[in-house]
Coordinates of C-alpha atoms in Angstrom, one line a residue:
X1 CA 0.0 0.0 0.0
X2 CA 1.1 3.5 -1.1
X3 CA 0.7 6.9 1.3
X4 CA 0.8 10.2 -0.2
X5 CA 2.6 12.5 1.6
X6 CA 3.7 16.7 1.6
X7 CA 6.0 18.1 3.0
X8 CA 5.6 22.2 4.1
X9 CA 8.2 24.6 4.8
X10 CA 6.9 28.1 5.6
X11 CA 7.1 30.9 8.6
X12 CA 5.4 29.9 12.2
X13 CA 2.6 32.9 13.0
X14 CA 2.1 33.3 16.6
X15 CA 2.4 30.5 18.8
X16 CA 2.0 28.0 16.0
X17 CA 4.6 25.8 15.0
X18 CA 3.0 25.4 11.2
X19 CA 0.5 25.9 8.7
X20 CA -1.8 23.1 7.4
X21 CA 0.8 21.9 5.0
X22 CA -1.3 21.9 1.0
X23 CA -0.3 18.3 -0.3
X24 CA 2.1 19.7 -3.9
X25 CA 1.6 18.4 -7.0
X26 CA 5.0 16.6 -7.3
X27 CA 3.6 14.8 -3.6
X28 CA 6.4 12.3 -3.0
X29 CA 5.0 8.6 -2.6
X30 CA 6.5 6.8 0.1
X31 CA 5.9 2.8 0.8
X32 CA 4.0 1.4 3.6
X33 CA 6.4 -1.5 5.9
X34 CA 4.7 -3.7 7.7
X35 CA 5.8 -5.4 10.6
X36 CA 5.2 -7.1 14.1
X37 CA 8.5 -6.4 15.9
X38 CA 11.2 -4.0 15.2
X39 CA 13.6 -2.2 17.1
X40 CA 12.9 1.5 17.0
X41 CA 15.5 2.9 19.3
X42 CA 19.0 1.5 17.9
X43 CA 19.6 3.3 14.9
X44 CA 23.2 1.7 13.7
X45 CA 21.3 -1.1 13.8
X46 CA 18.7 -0.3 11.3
X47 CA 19.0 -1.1 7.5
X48 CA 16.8 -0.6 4.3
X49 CA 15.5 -4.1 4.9
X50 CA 13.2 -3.5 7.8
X51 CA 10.5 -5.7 7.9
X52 CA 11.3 -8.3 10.2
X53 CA 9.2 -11.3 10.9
X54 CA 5.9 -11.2 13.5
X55 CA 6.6 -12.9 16.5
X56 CA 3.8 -13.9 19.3
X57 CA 5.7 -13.6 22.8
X58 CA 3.5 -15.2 25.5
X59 CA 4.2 -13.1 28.4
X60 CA 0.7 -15.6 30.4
X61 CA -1.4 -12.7 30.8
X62 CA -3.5 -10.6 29.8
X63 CA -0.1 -8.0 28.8
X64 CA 0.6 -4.3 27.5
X65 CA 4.4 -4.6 26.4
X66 CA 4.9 -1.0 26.1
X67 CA 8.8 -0.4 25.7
X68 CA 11.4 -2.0 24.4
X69 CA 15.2 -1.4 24.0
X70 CA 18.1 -3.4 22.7
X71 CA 20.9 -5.3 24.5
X72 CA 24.3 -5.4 24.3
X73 CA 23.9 -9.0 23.1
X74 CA 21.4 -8.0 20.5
X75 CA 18.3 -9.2 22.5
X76 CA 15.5 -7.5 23.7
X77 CA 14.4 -5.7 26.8
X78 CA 10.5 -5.6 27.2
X79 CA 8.7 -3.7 30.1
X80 CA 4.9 -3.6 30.4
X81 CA 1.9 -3.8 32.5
X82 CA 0.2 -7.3 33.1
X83 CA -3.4 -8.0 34.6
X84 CA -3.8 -11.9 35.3
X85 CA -7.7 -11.1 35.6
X86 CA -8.1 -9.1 32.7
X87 CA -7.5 -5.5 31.1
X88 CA -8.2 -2.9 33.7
X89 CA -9.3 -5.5 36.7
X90 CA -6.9 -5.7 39.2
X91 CA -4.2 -6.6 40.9
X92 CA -2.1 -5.5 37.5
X93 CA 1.9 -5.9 37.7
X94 CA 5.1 -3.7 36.3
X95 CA 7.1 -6.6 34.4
X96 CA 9.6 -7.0 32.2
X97 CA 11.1 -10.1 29.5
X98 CA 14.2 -10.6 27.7
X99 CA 14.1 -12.1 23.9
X100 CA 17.3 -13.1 22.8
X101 CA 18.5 -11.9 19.0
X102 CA 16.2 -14.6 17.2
X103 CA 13.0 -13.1 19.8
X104 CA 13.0 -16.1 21.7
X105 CA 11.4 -15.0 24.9
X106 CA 14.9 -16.1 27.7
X107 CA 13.7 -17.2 31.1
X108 CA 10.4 -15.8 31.5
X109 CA 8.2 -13.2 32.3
X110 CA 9.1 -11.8 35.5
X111 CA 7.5 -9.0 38.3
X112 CA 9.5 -6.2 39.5
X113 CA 7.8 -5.9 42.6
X114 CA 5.8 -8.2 45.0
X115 CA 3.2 -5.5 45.1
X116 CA 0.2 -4.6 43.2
X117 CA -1.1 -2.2 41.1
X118 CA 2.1 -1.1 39.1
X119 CA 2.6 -0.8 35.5
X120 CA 5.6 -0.1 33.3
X121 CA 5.6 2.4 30.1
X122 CA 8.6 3.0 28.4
X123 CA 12.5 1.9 28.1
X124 CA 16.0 3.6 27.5
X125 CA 19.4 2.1 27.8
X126 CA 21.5 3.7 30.9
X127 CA 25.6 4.2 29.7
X128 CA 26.6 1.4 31.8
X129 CA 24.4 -1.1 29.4
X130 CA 21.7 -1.7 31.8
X131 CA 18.0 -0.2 31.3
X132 CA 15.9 2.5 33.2
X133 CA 11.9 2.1 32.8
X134 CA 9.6 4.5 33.8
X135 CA 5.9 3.8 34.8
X136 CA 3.3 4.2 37.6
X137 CA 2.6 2.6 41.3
X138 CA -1.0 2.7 42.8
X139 CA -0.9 4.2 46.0
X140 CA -4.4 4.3 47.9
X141 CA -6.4 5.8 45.3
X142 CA -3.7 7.9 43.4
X143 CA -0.7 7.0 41.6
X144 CA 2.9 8.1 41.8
X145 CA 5.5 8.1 38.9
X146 CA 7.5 4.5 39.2
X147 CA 11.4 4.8 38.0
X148 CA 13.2 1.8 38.0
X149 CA 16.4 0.8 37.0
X150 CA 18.0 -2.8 35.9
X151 CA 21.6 -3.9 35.4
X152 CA 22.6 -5.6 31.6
X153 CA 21.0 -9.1 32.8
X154 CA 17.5 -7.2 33.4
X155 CA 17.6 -8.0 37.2
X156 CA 16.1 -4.8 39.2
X157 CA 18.7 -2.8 41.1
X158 CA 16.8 0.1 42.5
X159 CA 13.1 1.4 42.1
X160 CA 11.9 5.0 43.2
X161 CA 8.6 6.3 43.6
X162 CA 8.0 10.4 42.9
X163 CA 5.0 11.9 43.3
X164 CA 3.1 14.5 45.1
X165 CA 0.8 12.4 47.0
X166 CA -0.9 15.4 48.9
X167 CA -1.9 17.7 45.6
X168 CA -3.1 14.2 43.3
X169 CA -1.0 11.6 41.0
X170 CA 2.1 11.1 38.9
X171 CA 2.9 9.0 36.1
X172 CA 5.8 8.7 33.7
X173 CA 5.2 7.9 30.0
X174 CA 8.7 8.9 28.7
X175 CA 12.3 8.3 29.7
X176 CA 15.5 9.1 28.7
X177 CA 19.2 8.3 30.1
X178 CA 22.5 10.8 29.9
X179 CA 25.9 9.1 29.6
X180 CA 26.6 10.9 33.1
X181 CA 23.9 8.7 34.4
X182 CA 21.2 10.8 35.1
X183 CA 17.9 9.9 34.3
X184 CA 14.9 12.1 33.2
X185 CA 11.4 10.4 33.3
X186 CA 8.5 12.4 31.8
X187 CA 4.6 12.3 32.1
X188 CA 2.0 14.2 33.8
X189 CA 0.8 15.2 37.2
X190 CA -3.2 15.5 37.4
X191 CA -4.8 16.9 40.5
X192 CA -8.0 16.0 42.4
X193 CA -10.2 17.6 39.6
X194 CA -8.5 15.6 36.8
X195 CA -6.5 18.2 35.2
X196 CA -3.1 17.1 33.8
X197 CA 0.1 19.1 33.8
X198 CA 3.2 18.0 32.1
X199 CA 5.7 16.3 35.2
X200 CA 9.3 16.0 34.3
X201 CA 11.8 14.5 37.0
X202 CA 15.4 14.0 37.1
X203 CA 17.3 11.4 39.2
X204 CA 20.9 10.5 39.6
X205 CA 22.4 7.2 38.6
X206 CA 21.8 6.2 42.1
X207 CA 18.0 7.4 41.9
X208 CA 17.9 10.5 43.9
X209 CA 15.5 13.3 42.6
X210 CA 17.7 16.3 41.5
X211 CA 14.6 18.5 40.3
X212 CA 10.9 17.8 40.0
X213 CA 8.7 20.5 37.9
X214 CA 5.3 20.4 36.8
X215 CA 4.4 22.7 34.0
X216 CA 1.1 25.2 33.3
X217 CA 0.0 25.9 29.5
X218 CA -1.6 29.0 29.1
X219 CA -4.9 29.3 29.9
X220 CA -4.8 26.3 32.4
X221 CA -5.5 23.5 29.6
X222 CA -4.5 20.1 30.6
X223 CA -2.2 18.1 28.6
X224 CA 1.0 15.0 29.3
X225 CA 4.0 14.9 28.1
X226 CA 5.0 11.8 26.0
X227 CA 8.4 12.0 24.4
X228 CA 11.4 12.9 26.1
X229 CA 15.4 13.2 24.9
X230 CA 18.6 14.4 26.6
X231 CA 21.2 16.9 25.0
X232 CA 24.8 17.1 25.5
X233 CA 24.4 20.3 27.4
X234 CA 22.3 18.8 30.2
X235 CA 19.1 20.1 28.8
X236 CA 16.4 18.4 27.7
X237 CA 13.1 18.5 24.9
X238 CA 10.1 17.1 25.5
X239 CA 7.2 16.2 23.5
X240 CA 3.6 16.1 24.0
X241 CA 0.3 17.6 23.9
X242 CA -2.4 19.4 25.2
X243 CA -6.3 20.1 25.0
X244 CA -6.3 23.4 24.2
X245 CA -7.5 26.6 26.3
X246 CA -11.1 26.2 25.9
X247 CA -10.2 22.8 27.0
X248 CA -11.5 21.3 23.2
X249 CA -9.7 20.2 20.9
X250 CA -6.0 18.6 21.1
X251 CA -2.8 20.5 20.1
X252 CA 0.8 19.0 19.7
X253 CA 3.4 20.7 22.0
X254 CA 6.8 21.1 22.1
X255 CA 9.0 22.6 25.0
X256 CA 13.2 22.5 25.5
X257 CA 14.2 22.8 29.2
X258 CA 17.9 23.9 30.5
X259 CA 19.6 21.9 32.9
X260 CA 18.1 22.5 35.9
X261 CA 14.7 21.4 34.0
X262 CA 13.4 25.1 33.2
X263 CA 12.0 26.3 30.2
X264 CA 14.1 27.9 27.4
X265 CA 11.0 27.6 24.7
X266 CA 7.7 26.4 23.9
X267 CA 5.7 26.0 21.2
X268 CA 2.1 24.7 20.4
X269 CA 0.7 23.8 17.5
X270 CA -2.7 24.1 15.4
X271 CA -5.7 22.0 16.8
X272 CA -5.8 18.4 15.8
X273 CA -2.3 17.4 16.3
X274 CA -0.4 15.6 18.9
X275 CA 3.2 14.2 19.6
X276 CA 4.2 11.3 21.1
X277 CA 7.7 10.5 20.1
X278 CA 11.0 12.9 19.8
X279 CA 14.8 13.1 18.7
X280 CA 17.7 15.5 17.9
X281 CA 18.6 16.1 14.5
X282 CA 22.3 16.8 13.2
X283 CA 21.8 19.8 12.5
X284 CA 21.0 21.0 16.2
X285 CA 17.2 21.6 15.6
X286 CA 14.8 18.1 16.6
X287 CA 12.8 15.9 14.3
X288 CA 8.9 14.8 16.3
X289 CA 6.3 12.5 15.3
X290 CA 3.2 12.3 16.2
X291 CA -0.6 12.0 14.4
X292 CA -3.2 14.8 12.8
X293 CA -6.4 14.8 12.9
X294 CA -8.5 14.8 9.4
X295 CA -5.3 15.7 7.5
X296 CA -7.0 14.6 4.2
X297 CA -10.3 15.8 4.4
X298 CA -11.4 12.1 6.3
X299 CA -12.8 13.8 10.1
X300 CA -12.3 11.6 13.2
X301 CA -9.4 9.9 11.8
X302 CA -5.6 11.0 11.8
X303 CA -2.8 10.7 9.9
X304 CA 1.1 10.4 10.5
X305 CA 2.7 13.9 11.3
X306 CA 6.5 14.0 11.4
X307 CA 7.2 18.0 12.2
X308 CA 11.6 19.4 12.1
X309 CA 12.0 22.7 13.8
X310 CA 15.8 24.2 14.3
X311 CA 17.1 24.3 17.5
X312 CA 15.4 27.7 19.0
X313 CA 11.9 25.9 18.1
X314 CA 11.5 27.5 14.6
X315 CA 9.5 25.4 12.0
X316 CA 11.5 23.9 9.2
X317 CA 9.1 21.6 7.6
X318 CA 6.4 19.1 8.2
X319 CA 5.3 15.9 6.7
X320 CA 2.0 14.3 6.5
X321 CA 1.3 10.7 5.6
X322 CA -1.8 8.8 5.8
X323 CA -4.5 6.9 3.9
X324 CA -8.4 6.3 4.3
X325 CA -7.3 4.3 8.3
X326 CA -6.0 5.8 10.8
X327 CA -2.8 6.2 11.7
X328 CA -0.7 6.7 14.7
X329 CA 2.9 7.5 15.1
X330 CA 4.9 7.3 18.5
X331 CA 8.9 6.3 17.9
X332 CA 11.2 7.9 15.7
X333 CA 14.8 7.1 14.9
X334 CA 17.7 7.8 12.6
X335 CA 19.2 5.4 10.0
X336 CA 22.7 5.5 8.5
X337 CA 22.1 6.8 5.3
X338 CA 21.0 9.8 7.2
X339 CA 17.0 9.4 7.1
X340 CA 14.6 8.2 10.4
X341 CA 12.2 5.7 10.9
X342 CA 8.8 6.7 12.1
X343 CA 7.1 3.4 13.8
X344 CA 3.6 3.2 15.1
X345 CA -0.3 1.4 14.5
X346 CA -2.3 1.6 11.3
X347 CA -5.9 0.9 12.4
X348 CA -8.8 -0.2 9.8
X349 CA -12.3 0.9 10.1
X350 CA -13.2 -2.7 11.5
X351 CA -11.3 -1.9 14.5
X352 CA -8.0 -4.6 13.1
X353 CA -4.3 -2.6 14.5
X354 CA -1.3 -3.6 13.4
X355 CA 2.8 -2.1 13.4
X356 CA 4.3 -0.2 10.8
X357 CA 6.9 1.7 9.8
X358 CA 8.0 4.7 7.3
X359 CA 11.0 4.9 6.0
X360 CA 11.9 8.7 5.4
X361 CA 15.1 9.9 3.2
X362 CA 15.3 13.2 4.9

């Protein structure tokens, strides 16, 4: 299957980061990849031959792998939420598996804590080949944002619990190492009345909290963040998105903290759009993918958005892809011939999901 796509170069106005981008009249066409299990998050590994065979890891549960990272060996490290009763019935456990190079599922699904009502959400590598995960831990009736970090053999080494149990929950969606060891976990903090604010944390290698900051969007509109990366300088970009001012209608958002975790810029842009995943380009600016909303004239579905801006937050250009489905994008990466990967779920009008991935040259 074929997806038309357009890319958009042009001026932000106001606090936009782009226009509706017009699909051109040379629109590229790029090819669909389909595929059951990839690794998004090592690009020397990556090739033009991506699409790797589907493999059906029984984890024994009802189970939400939701990261994944490579090994040093070339295996896999899973993390991910399991309910033995069924989606959303609890007692529902943080675990984590290990496939080895062939995706052979190695020793077992295991717990990372004896208690209940914990659940991991995303993966990095830390610089001394082990893993960080980031997640959430039921505590009474709120939750509090669950780091937790593994040596190389996936065996837990210390787990942390930051939250703010007096003013609501916490929860980390995003995580990111530094090769100085520090850790940054992203996600949201939502108060008694449900409102969400974007939660960012650092922690040392050793898992003490170095800064904690929840941040407002104008107007008060509620939003998480989803996609998180370290830079060299100790700063940090995050990714996400938010519902807007009159609290309606979803925009993508974009924010680059400093070192101490405040912020240097933010942007927003146009209704519709949302981003889950985000990296730095060579150039110093960042490449983030996300999803649109009716890109092609099709309302209530959404289409792949893959947006560049330069490194002070500027737009460069935008890309759309998408067909008569929807389509959902949350990891990006870079290949060696100097494109990215975008990876996410295709989903049919009869309710069928499965993988892909998009191959882009530039």
């Amino acid at each position: 299957r074929s997806w038309t796509s357009g890319r958009n170069s042009g001026t932000p106005e106001g606090n936009s980061l782009y226009e509706a981008p017009q699909a051109p009249a040379n629109a590229m066409t790029r090819t669909l990849l389909l595929t059951c299990f990839v690794l998004l998050g090592n690009a020397p590994a990556l090739r033009a031959q991506l699409v790797q065979a589907c493999l059906n890891v029984d984890l024994g549960a009802f189970e939400l792998p939701s990261g994944m990272v490579q090994d040093p060996s070339g295996g896999f490290f899973l993390v991910g939420t399991v309910w033995p009763d069924g989606k959303d019935v609890y007692p529902s456990y943080a675990v984590t598996a290990r496939l080895d190079p062939d995706g052979a599922l190695i020793e077992g699904m295991h717990t990372v804590h004896d208690t209940e009502e914990d659940g991991l959400n995303a993966v990095a590598r830390t610089s001394d080949n082990g893993f960080v995960a980031g997640g959430q831990w039921q505590a009474g009736v709120l939750t509090s944002m669950l780091v937790v970090k593994f040596n190389s053999e996936g065996d837990p080494v210390w787990s942390r619990s930051v939250g703010e149990q007096g003013s609501g929950s916490t929860y980390a969606l995003a995580i990111a190492a530094a090769f100085d060891g520090e850790i940054l976990a992203a996600g949201a903090r939502s108060d008694l009345s449900a409102h969400h604010a974007p939660f960012v944390v650092e922690l040392d290698d050793e898992g003490a909290v170095n800064w904690k900051l929840a941040y407002q969007f104008q107007g008060n509109a509620s939003g998480d963040a989803t996609g998180i990366t370290r830079l060299p300088d100790g700063g940090s970009v995050v990714s996400g998105y938010h519902n807007g001012e009159d609290n309606s209608a979803v925009h993508g958002w974009i924010m680059r903290l400093d070192s101490t975790g405040h912020v240097a810029w933010s942007r927003t842009t146009q209704a519709g759009a949302r981003f889950d995943a985000v990296m730095p380009a060579p150039d110093g600016g960042f490449v983030f993918a996300g999803s649109l909303e009716g890109q092609f004239g099709i309302g209530g579905l959404y289409d792949v958005l893959v947006v560049k801006v330069n490194a002070n937050g500027e737009f460069a250009w935008d890309l759309v892809v998408g067909t008569d489905d929807t389509e959902y994008a949350n990891a990006i990466t870079r290949t060696l011939d100097g494109g990215y990967v975008v990876g996410g779920a295709v989903v049919s009008d009869g309710g069928a999901q499965q993988a892909y991935l998009i191959k882009l040259d530039h």
